[in-house]
Amino acid sequence: MTTVDTRGPAPVLDNYLTHSRGLRSWLLTLDHKRIGLMYLVSVLGAFFLGGMFALLVRTQLLTPEGLIMDGDQYNQAFTLHGAIMVFLVIIPSVPAALGNFVLPIMLGAKDVAFPRLNLFSYWLWIVGAIFFVLSLFTGGLDTGWTFYTPYSVDQGSAMAGVIPALTGAFILGFSSIFTGMNFIVTIHRLRPPGMTWFRMPLFLWAIYATAIIQVLATPVLGITLALLIVERAFGIGIFNPVLGGDPVLYQHFFWFYSHPAVYIMILPAMGIISDLIAVHSHRHIFGYGFIAWSSIAIAIFSFLVWGHHMFTSGQSELVTVVFSLITFSVAIPSAVKVFNWLATMYKGTISWNTPMLYGMGFIFIFTIGGLTGLHLGTLGTDIHLHDTYFVVAHFHYVMMGSALIAFIGGIHHWWPKMTGRMYNENWGRFAFALVFIGFNLTFFSQFMLGSQGMPRRYASYVGLQQDVFQPYHIASTIGSYVLALGFFITAGYLIQSLIGGRRASANPWGGRSLEWQCTSPPPHDNFSEAPTVGDCYDFSVLRWDEQEQGYVWREDVPHPQQEEVEAT
Amino acid sequence: MPRTGTVMAGTDPAVDPRGVFDNPDDRRSAARFALWLLCIVLGMLFGGVIVALLVLRFDGAAWPSDLPRLPWQLWLSTGLLLMESVALVLATRRTSSTRRRLLVLAFVLAIGFIATQVWAWWDWHASVDLEARRTAVAALWVVGGVHVAHVLGGLVPLGLVLWGATTMEWSDRQNDRLRLTATYWHFLDAVWIAMMLTLLIVL
Amino acid sequence: MTSLLMMLAAAGTSTEATFWMPEGASTVAPDVDGLFDFINLICYIFFALVVAALIWFAIRYRQRKGQHTFEGGPTHNMALEITWTAIPTVIVVVMFILGLQTFLDLRTSPGNAYDINVTAQKWSWTFQHPEFAVTEAAELTVPANRPVRLLMGSQDVLHSLFVPAFRVKQDVVPGRYTSLWFEATQPGTYQLYCTEYCGKDHSLMLATVHVLEWDEFQAKMGKLAREYEEIPESQLPSYALTRLYNRCASCHTLDGSSSTGPSFKGLWERTAEGTTVFTDGSTLADLQKPGGVYDIPENYIRASLVNPQAHIVQGYTGAMPSFQGQLKERQIDALVLMIKHLDKLVDDQGNILENPDLGSETPQEGAADDNG
């Protein structure tokens, strides 16, 4: 792109970006859009840091002996990669960053119910993140993101960064709880007239289901981490068998939160995809009710399956069998969603732009991630696959390939709304291709590694099977470099669009949910006039307007607002 | 605190700084809803503590058999907290002068609750030989401590309401605060009764 | 569905490595592989359907130039949605039942199993064969075509024992025992991993599994058992500390701290001076009077190994099992000598010294006394 194209509608002078100026007006803002944007920047910063650790881990594993780090360094690298990506990136990515920006506008509200609490959540997040970074400087952290006892309380081996990291995770947990509470109250109490529960865009259903999990599960993580901090600081043994505690109890507590946390990560992603697929296929979402209820069903089931992380832990066999059975029940609503998305595309008008490519990439990757969950939910095969790279590959397909890909897709989808600028589509498609190929190369190799027997969290793999493992590791590492390149290019063209991007119209994709009814970027109070709530998936009333460079209401279809005016 | 929002007419900017609620009543009911959610959050937290204690007691082989019985002062604590709830129920119904006295009483009762807790566990601790019983003792302390921490947290809004009742004209807003504060204390009361039952089973 | 699985399982009896699975060398491997292949088949079918539809729709229904308005289209179809909910439900129920069968096979150990005690500690494995009184470190020798049961305990943090070729895995948890069984079918050498993260050298916590035919196995066990007979007398205390003590270490420390049992540090002095107090209030000195059972200290140590319940030291619960029959006479000699000369073998913190100086007093004397 050589010339700067600024065609399109003239910018609206007073929008949320220009409403007030100065650093203070950002850091202490109560505007959900600015808070969402600050989350976005912070989360992407953490994503960069976590990604760097991932590249270190991958580079180490190019050779069986380990290329660049010793055991302790490697253990810190994978621990920080996991802890940062889980607690600082994926969990807040969609709900806190995109959710904060989009939720009130989609709902037709002026802001979330408690704007001050919202700002407080953001700053709690920052404090939690600082504790995490602190753990790097106070002696490192090598427990894995799961903080399994008794290793994490063993003064001899675990490092001095454990307490700061636990404190950080504890604080981040409360940030997440307050965000969840805020969203639940907002959705219950701030729906404008006309916005009934079953007129809400599916993204809101997903965020709502997520918020329920955040509110119910995160306190248990909080108390578990607090007990661990007490245990480590004062040398008592609630989870330490040497002092009369029970290490498997810790695992139960940890997974009671952390399994639902997986759905904190994937449910909002599914919500984004539901909206993305419908908007960019320009076709009414298929089976709205099924998708909405399946979000709630997943949220409920998610509390009943934690034991499937512990099939080999020594828990009783009956418990193991029951958990396996319930685990399969989660597979059904997930499968139903995939079929609904495909049915939405059927006979649609599918535009091959970047957000839709991410949407289709999501379906491809999530299908693999979901199906390989079957190998792990089945008891007989899980015994062999547990704690191998098969598990690593599976949860990267779900957490990274699905949750983060949807997040990136969502950023592209709402980028014109957030910034008022269009990015370069060709670069977008090219970067998507790199991300998609890089991702699959990195993580598909790991399925074979795992089923062949490569254990996870290994700094080296010298042994009888090293010749089997090495080619897969090399492929995986090359894939990770391609993936990283894709992300760097994405960062490049998105930043470029802020400076030289074409101005975005109010509705560049043809969406019907309320955020596409306000200007891009939205005004400070979201809507200059009360928006009209209709069927947010009925795209037949829109048409492309060349001059506007966006979609407008069809002249031959009566506009509900005009009807009202005529009626009065 | 600088506000960046333009304030809509009819809303109190100190309560609703972004003017998200068209009607103060909506705002009030939203706050009550949020408080219930907070109670659910804390209920999960206390539930976790209670489950941990029960598992340690009945699943672990290492629970000491010679721990002293439940300290009698805890019954006193229970009584004080129940009176606290009664005082707050009455305070939400009465008019100015009685209300102020009831709020002072509620505050004193809360302090009394904390004092009896400290007394109870101090006494109990003195009668335990710590060696080899550290984990059990610590677990019981955590149970008491987590609750006391939330009682301390409850003193802040109670103190604010009391301060409002003594220094300024009683307003709707203060009445809202009092009702929310009372609900939170009833919740603490309910949690304490659950904890008492657990302690009775455990000790 | 079951017959399909049987067919796949039968096809999978080959122990050769495949694209997905490493070579299989245990009786359960074909079952696990058959189940894995069955799930894979289901996955391939679903994946192919989803991706084919995805690509077909994306191309067939792409937005063409100049297409600026859209159709409404159907919003739902109850019959279709119920169908595509019901079919996966049936499939996962079948999968669950098949997985359950294999799991129960994996977990139910046959009665006539050959027992091996496994001790995991950072970052090594110790395998002890009670039947032959043999202890191996970092190498596990097992007989082919006989069920082997591992009874596992950890001395520090969580570990997990995994042998890919046998398709078995079980966490090793401190403070309790877990068990695992397999029946190896193919003589050969296989890799054993620790698969529960345990710190710095987690990835070096490896062992090699040697599967031998029964007679070869017996011969090797016999050779390992005689290993002690061939050790020079002067080396016995060091051998006991490096090869036998790991079985004592979970209860008896070397640094004086109290654990499940009394520390070995100072044990010899307490025994020699008779200061040890028993649960009934008597002291060891009472039993050491002329004509008493323990006229010489070595006999008390020896009796504690073969009949530990006879006298319980005050403050302990007497949790120790008897080692009668598990230890050879010469190994008992070695342990007695180790305890006697412990202060020369370890430093004050209980760390094992590289080159212990046993001084002028040769250990033979003690051994001679004991055997005398």
mmCIF file of C-alpha atoms in Angstrom, chain C residues 44-247:
data_model
loop_
_atom_site.group_PDB
_atom_site.id
_atom_site.type_symbol
_atom_site.label_atom_id
_atom_site.label_comp_id
_atom_site.label_asym_id
_atom_site.label_seq_id
_atom_site.Cartn_x
_atom_site.Cartn_y
_atom_site.Cartn_z
ATOM 1 C CA TYR C 44 -11.615 -38.550 10.719
ATOM 2 C CA ILE C 45 -15.234 -38.930 9.600
ATOM 3 C CA PHE C 46 -16.500 -35.922 11.546
ATOM 4 C CA PHE C 47 -13.512 -33.806 10.622
ATOM 5 C CA ALA C 48 -13.867 -34.661 6.944
ATOM 6 C CA LEU C 49 -17.576 -33.800 7.004
ATOM 7 C CA VAL C 50 -17.056 -30.500 8.805
ATOM 8 C CA VAL C 51 -14.129 -29.345 6.711
ATOM 9 C CA ALA C 52 -15.704 -30.460 3.444
ATOM 10 C CA ALA C 53 -18.841 -28.493 4.281
ATOM 11 C CA LEU C 54 -16.756 -25.521 5.421
ATOM 12 C CA ILE C 55 -14.718 -25.357 2.220
ATOM 13 C CA TRP C 56 -17.671 -26.131 -0.059
ATOM 14 C CA PHE C 57 -19.869 -23.427 1.491
ATOM 15 C CA ALA C 58 -17.045 -20.905 1.595
ATOM 16 C CA ILE C 59 -16.421 -21.301 -2.120
ATOM 17 C CA ARG C 60 -19.930 -22.006 -3.383
ATOM 18 C CA TYR C 61 -21.583 -19.194 -1.451
ATOM 19 C CA ARG C 62 -18.839 -16.572 -1.605
ATOM 20 C CA GLN C 63 -19.946 -12.986 -2.005
ATOM 21 C CA ARG C 64 -19.645 -12.074 -5.657
ATOM 22 C CA LYS C 65 -18.870 -8.676 -7.097
ATOM 23 C CA GLY C 66 -21.920 -6.458 -7.151
ATOM 24 C CA GLN C 67 -23.908 -8.614 -4.746
ATOM 25 C CA HIS C 68 -25.123 -5.951 -2.367
ATOM 26 C CA THR C 69 -28.290 -7.342 -0.809
ATOM 27 C CA PHE C 70 -29.005 -10.638 0.926
ATOM 28 C CA GLU C 71 -31.680 -13.276 1.366
ATOM 29 C CA GLY C 72 -33.352 -13.840 4.739
ATOM 30 C CA GLY C 73 -33.020 -17.623 4.882
ATOM 31 C CA PRO C 74 -34.267 -20.131 7.452
ATOM 32 C CA THR C 75 -33.545 -19.449 11.119
ATOM 33 C CA HIS C 76 -33.872 -22.943 12.494
ATOM 34 C CA ASN C 77 -35.001 -26.485 11.801
ATOM 35 C CA MET C 78 -35.967 -28.462 14.863
ATOM 36 C CA ALA C 79 -35.774 -31.911 13.266
ATOM 37 C CA LEU C 80 -32.295 -31.264 11.890
ATOM 38 C CA GLU C 81 -31.040 -29.834 15.165
ATOM 39 C CA ILE C 82 -32.361 -32.725 17.228
ATOM 40 C CA THR C 83 -30.770 -35.178 14.801
ATOM 41 C CA TRP C 84 -27.352 -33.637 14.998
ATOM 42 C CA THR C 85 -27.599 -33.525 18.779
ATOM 43 C CA ALA C 86 -28.708 -37.138 19.060
ATOM 44 C CA ILE C 87 -26.116 -38.725 16.765
ATOM 45 C CA PRO C 88 -23.037 -37.403 18.620
ATOM 46 C CA THR C 89 -24.715 -38.318 21.915
ATOM 47 C CA VAL C 90 -25.027 -41.964 20.871
ATOM 48 C CA ILE C 91 -21.449 -42.000 19.611
ATOM 49 C CA VAL C 92 -19.944 -40.600 22.802
ATOM 50 C CA VAL C 93 -21.933 -43.020 24.953
ATOM 51 C CA VAL C 94 -20.488 -45.918 22.944
ATOM 52 C CA MET C 95 -17.038 -44.376 23.294
ATOM 53 C CA PHE C 96 -17.457 -44.016 27.036
ATOM 54 C CA ILE C 97 -18.472 -47.648 27.479
ATOM 55 C CA LEU C 98 -15.553 -48.944 25.391
ATOM 56 C CA GLY C 99 -13.157 -46.660 27.289
ATOM 57 C CA LEU C 100 -14.552 -47.892 30.579
ATOM 58 C CA GLN C 101 -13.904 -51.531 29.655
ATOM 59 C CA THR C 102 -10.289 -50.842 28.732
ATOM 60 C CA PHE C 103 -9.831 -48.727 31.847
ATOM 61 C CA LEU C 104 -11.076 -51.490 34.126
ATOM 62 C CA ASP C 105 -8.731 -53.936 32.398
ATOM 63 C CA LEU C 106 -5.880 -51.487 32.925
ATOM 64 C CA ARG C 107 -6.693 -51.087 36.590
ATOM 65 C CA THR C 108 -7.691 -54.595 37.680
ATOM 66 C CA SER C 109 -4.540 -56.473 38.360
ATOM 67 C CA PRO C 110 -4.629 -60.285 38.051
ATOM 68 C CA GLY C 111 -4.103 -62.264 41.218
ATOM 69 C CA ASN C 112 -0.791 -63.927 40.485
ATOM 70 C CA ALA C 113 1.156 -60.732 39.886
ATOM 71 C CA TYR C 114 4.866 -60.406 40.481
ATOM 72 C CA ASP C 115 5.271 -57.552 42.971
ATOM 73 C CA ILE C 116 7.798 -54.761 42.691
ATOM 74 C CA ASN C 117 8.055 -51.846 45.128
ATOM 75 C CA VAL C 118 8.801 -48.528 43.476
ATOM 76 C CA THR C 119 10.195 -45.487 45.214
ATOM 77 C CA ALA C 120 10.203 -42.175 43.391
ATOM 78 C CA GLN C 121 12.244 -39.258 44.581
ATOM 79 C CA LYS C 122 13.734 -36.195 42.939
ATOM 80 C CA TRP C 123 14.985 -37.264 40.383
ATOM 81 C CA SER C 124 15.411 -40.997 40.388
ATOM 82 C CA TRP C 125 13.507 -44.252 40.466
ATOM 83 C CA THR C 126 14.310 -47.172 42.761
ATOM 84 C CA PHE C 127 12.802 -50.575 42.094
ATOM 85 C CA GLN C 128 12.876 -53.262 44.742
ATOM 86 C CA HIS C 129 12.064 -56.929 44.116
ATOM 87 C CA PRO C 130 10.932 -58.453 47.431
ATOM 88 C CA GLU C 131 10.986 -61.960 45.962
ATOM 89 C CA PHE C 132 14.705 -61.749 45.255
ATOM 90 C CA ALA C 133 15.705 -59.061 47.770
ATOM 91 C CA VAL C 134 17.161 -57.090 44.900
ATOM 92 C CA THR C 135 17.118 -53.326 44.492
ATOM 93 C CA GLU C 136 17.653 -51.637 41.167
ATOM 94 C CA ALA C 137 18.095 -47.948 40.511
ATOM 95 C CA ALA C 138 17.206 -46.318 37.180
ATOM 96 C CA GLU C 139 16.764 -49.772 35.666
ATOM 97 C CA LEU C 140 13.718 -51.966 35.958
ATOM 98 C CA THR C 141 13.983 -55.597 35.037
ATOM 99 C CA VAL C 142 10.704 -57.452 34.650
ATOM 100 C CA PRO C 143 9.731 -60.927 33.467
ATOM 101 C CA ALA C 144 7.867 -61.354 30.191
ATOM 102 C CA ASN C 145 4.426 -62.955 30.052
ATOM 103 C CA ARG C 146 3.745 -62.619 33.744
ATOM 104 C CA PRO C 147 1.624 -59.870 35.318
ATOM 105 C CA VAL C 148 3.789 -57.378 37.181
ATOM 106 C CA ARG C 149 2.337 -55.160 39.884
ATOM 107 C CA LEU C 150 4.135 -51.983 40.926
ATOM 108 C CA LEU C 151 3.403 -50.642 44.405
ATOM 109 C CA MET C 152 4.563 -47.046 44.301
ATOM 110 C CA GLY C 153 5.364 -44.357 46.816
ATOM 111 C CA SER C 154 7.046 -40.964 46.625
ATOM 112 C CA GLN C 155 9.470 -39.491 49.104
ATOM 113 C CA ASP C 156 8.999 -35.862 48.150
ATOM 114 C CA VAL C 157 6.705 -34.409 45.497
ATOM 115 C CA LEU C 158 4.313 -35.845 42.925
ATOM 116 C CA HIS C 159 5.816 -38.054 40.257
ATOM 117 C CA SER C 160 4.210 -40.269 37.662
ATOM 118 C CA LEU C 161 5.419 -43.516 36.163
ATOM 119 C CA PHE C 162 4.874 -43.908 32.432
ATOM 120 C CA VAL C 163 6.005 -46.620 30.034
ATOM 121 C CA PRO C 164 4.693 -45.714 26.562
ATOM 122 C CA ALA C 165 5.296 -49.196 25.192
ATOM 123 C CA PHE C 166 3.049 -50.688 27.888
ATOM 124 C CA ARG C 167 0.392 -47.886 27.602
ATOM 125 C CA VAL C 168 0.322 -47.545 31.391
ATOM 126 C CA LYS C 169 0.711 -44.552 33.641
ATOM 127 C CA GLN C 170 0.041 -43.773 37.283
ATOM 128 C CA ASP C 171 0.852 -40.809 39.498
ATOM 129 C CA VAL C 172 3.104 -41.467 42.470
ATOM 130 C CA VAL C 173 1.820 -39.476 45.419
ATOM 131 C CA PRO C 174 3.651 -38.703 48.655
ATOM 132 C CA GLY C 175 1.853 -39.853 51.767
ATOM 133 C CA ARG C 176 0.012 -42.760 50.142
ATOM 134 C CA TYR C 177 0.623 -45.753 47.899
ATOM 135 C CA THR C 178 -0.612 -46.090 44.362
ATOM 136 C CA SER C 179 -0.310 -49.143 42.171
ATOM 137 C CA LEU C 180 -0.046 -50.102 38.553
ATOM 138 C CA TRP C 181 0.083 -53.398 36.710
ATOM 139 C CA PHE C 182 1.093 -54.621 33.284
ATOM 140 C CA GLU C 183 2.083 -57.804 31.573
ATOM 141 C CA ALA C 184 4.940 -57.374 29.147
ATOM 142 C CA THR C 185 4.681 -59.509 26.041
ATOM 143 C CA GLN C 186 7.885 -58.748 24.183
ATOM 144 C CA PRO C 187 11.397 -59.181 25.580
ATOM 145 C CA GLY C 188 13.296 -55.992 24.894
ATOM 146 C CA THR C 189 14.310 -52.616 26.228
ATOM 147 C CA TYR C 190 11.799 -49.800 26.738
ATOM 148 C CA GLN C 191 11.838 -46.251 28.026
ATOM 149 C CA LEU C 192 10.258 -45.288 31.349
ATOM 150 C CA TYR C 193 9.468 -41.618 32.032
ATOM 151 C CA CYS C 194 8.400 -39.455 34.924
ATOM 152 C CA THR C 195 5.330 -37.630 33.601
ATOM 153 C CA GLU C 196 4.348 -35.474 36.558
ATOM 154 C CA TYR C 197 6.400 -32.309 36.704
ATOM 155 C CA CYS C 198 8.814 -32.534 39.652
ATOM 156 C CA GLY C 199 11.364 -29.756 39.196
ATOM 157 C CA LYS C 200 14.806 -29.151 37.843
ATOM 158 C CA ASP C 201 15.731 -32.565 36.454
ATOM 159 C CA HIS C 202 12.213 -33.778 35.730
ATOM 160 C CA SER C 203 13.237 -34.566 32.178
ATOM 161 C CA LEU C 204 16.177 -36.647 33.388
ATOM 162 C CA MET C 205 14.054 -38.736 35.762
ATOM 163 C CA LEU C 206 14.179 -41.675 33.404
ATOM 164 C CA ALA C 207 14.651 -45.387 33.689
ATOM 165 C CA THR C 208 15.102 -48.246 31.262
ATOM 166 C CA VAL C 209 12.775 -51.214 31.395
ATOM 167 C CA HIS C 210 14.335 -54.570 30.529
ATOM 168 C CA VAL C 211 11.865 -57.311 29.721
ATOM 169 C CA LEU C 212 13.408 -60.776 29.978
ATOM 170 C CA GLU C 213 12.043 -64.285 29.621
ATOM 171 C CA TRP C 214 11.394 -65.862 33.020
ATOM 172 C CA ASP C 215 14.573 -67.997 33.203
ATOM 173 C CA GLU C 216 16.781 -65.137 32.047
ATOM 174 C CA PHE C 217 14.988 -62.908 34.485
ATOM 175 C CA GLN C 218 15.640 -65.289 37.348
ATOM 176 C CA ALA C 219 19.278 -65.573 36.386
ATOM 177 C CA LYS C 220 19.661 -61.797 36.360
ATOM 178 C CA MET C 221 17.911 -61.420 39.705
ATOM 179 C CA GLY C 222 20.167 -64.088 41.185
ATOM 180 C CA LYS C 223 23.218 -62.276 39.891
ATOM 181 C CA LEU C 224 22.004 -58.959 41.307
ATOM 182 C CA ALA C 225 21.226 -60.612 44.639
ATOM 183 C CA ARG C 226 24.732 -62.043 44.864
ATOM 184 C CA GLU C 227 26.200 -58.677 44.088
ATOM 185 C CA TYR C 228 26.514 -58.047 47.817
ATOM 186 C CA GLU C 229 28.386 -61.249 48.413
ATOM 187 C CA GLU C 230 31.122 -59.983 46.132
ATOM 188 C CA ILE C 231 31.570 -56.608 47.715
ATOM 189 C CA PRO C 232 34.733 -56.261 49.791
ATOM 190 C CA GLU C 233 34.040 -55.935 53.507
ATOM 191 C CA SER C 234 35.462 -52.447 53.692
ATOM 192 C CA GLN C 235 32.956 -51.227 51.098
ATOM 193 C CA LEU C 236 29.877 -52.582 52.866
ATOM 194 C CA PRO C 237 28.829 -49.424 54.792
ATOM 195 C CA SER C 238 29.063 -47.271 51.682
ATOM 196 C CA TYR C 239 27.121 -49.846 49.688
ATOM 197 C CA ALA C 240 24.389 -49.943 52.301
ATOM 198 C CA LEU C 241 24.113 -46.172 52.239
ATOM 199 C CA THR C 242 23.932 -45.856 48.465
ATOM 200 C CA ARG C 243 22.040 -49.016 47.554
ATOM 201 C CA LEU C 244 19.906 -49.945 50.580
ATOM 202 C CA TYR C 245 19.275 -46.763 52.531
ATOM 203 C CA ASN C 246 16.840 -45.353 49.954
ATOM 204 C CA ARG C 247 14.326 -47.858 51.308
#
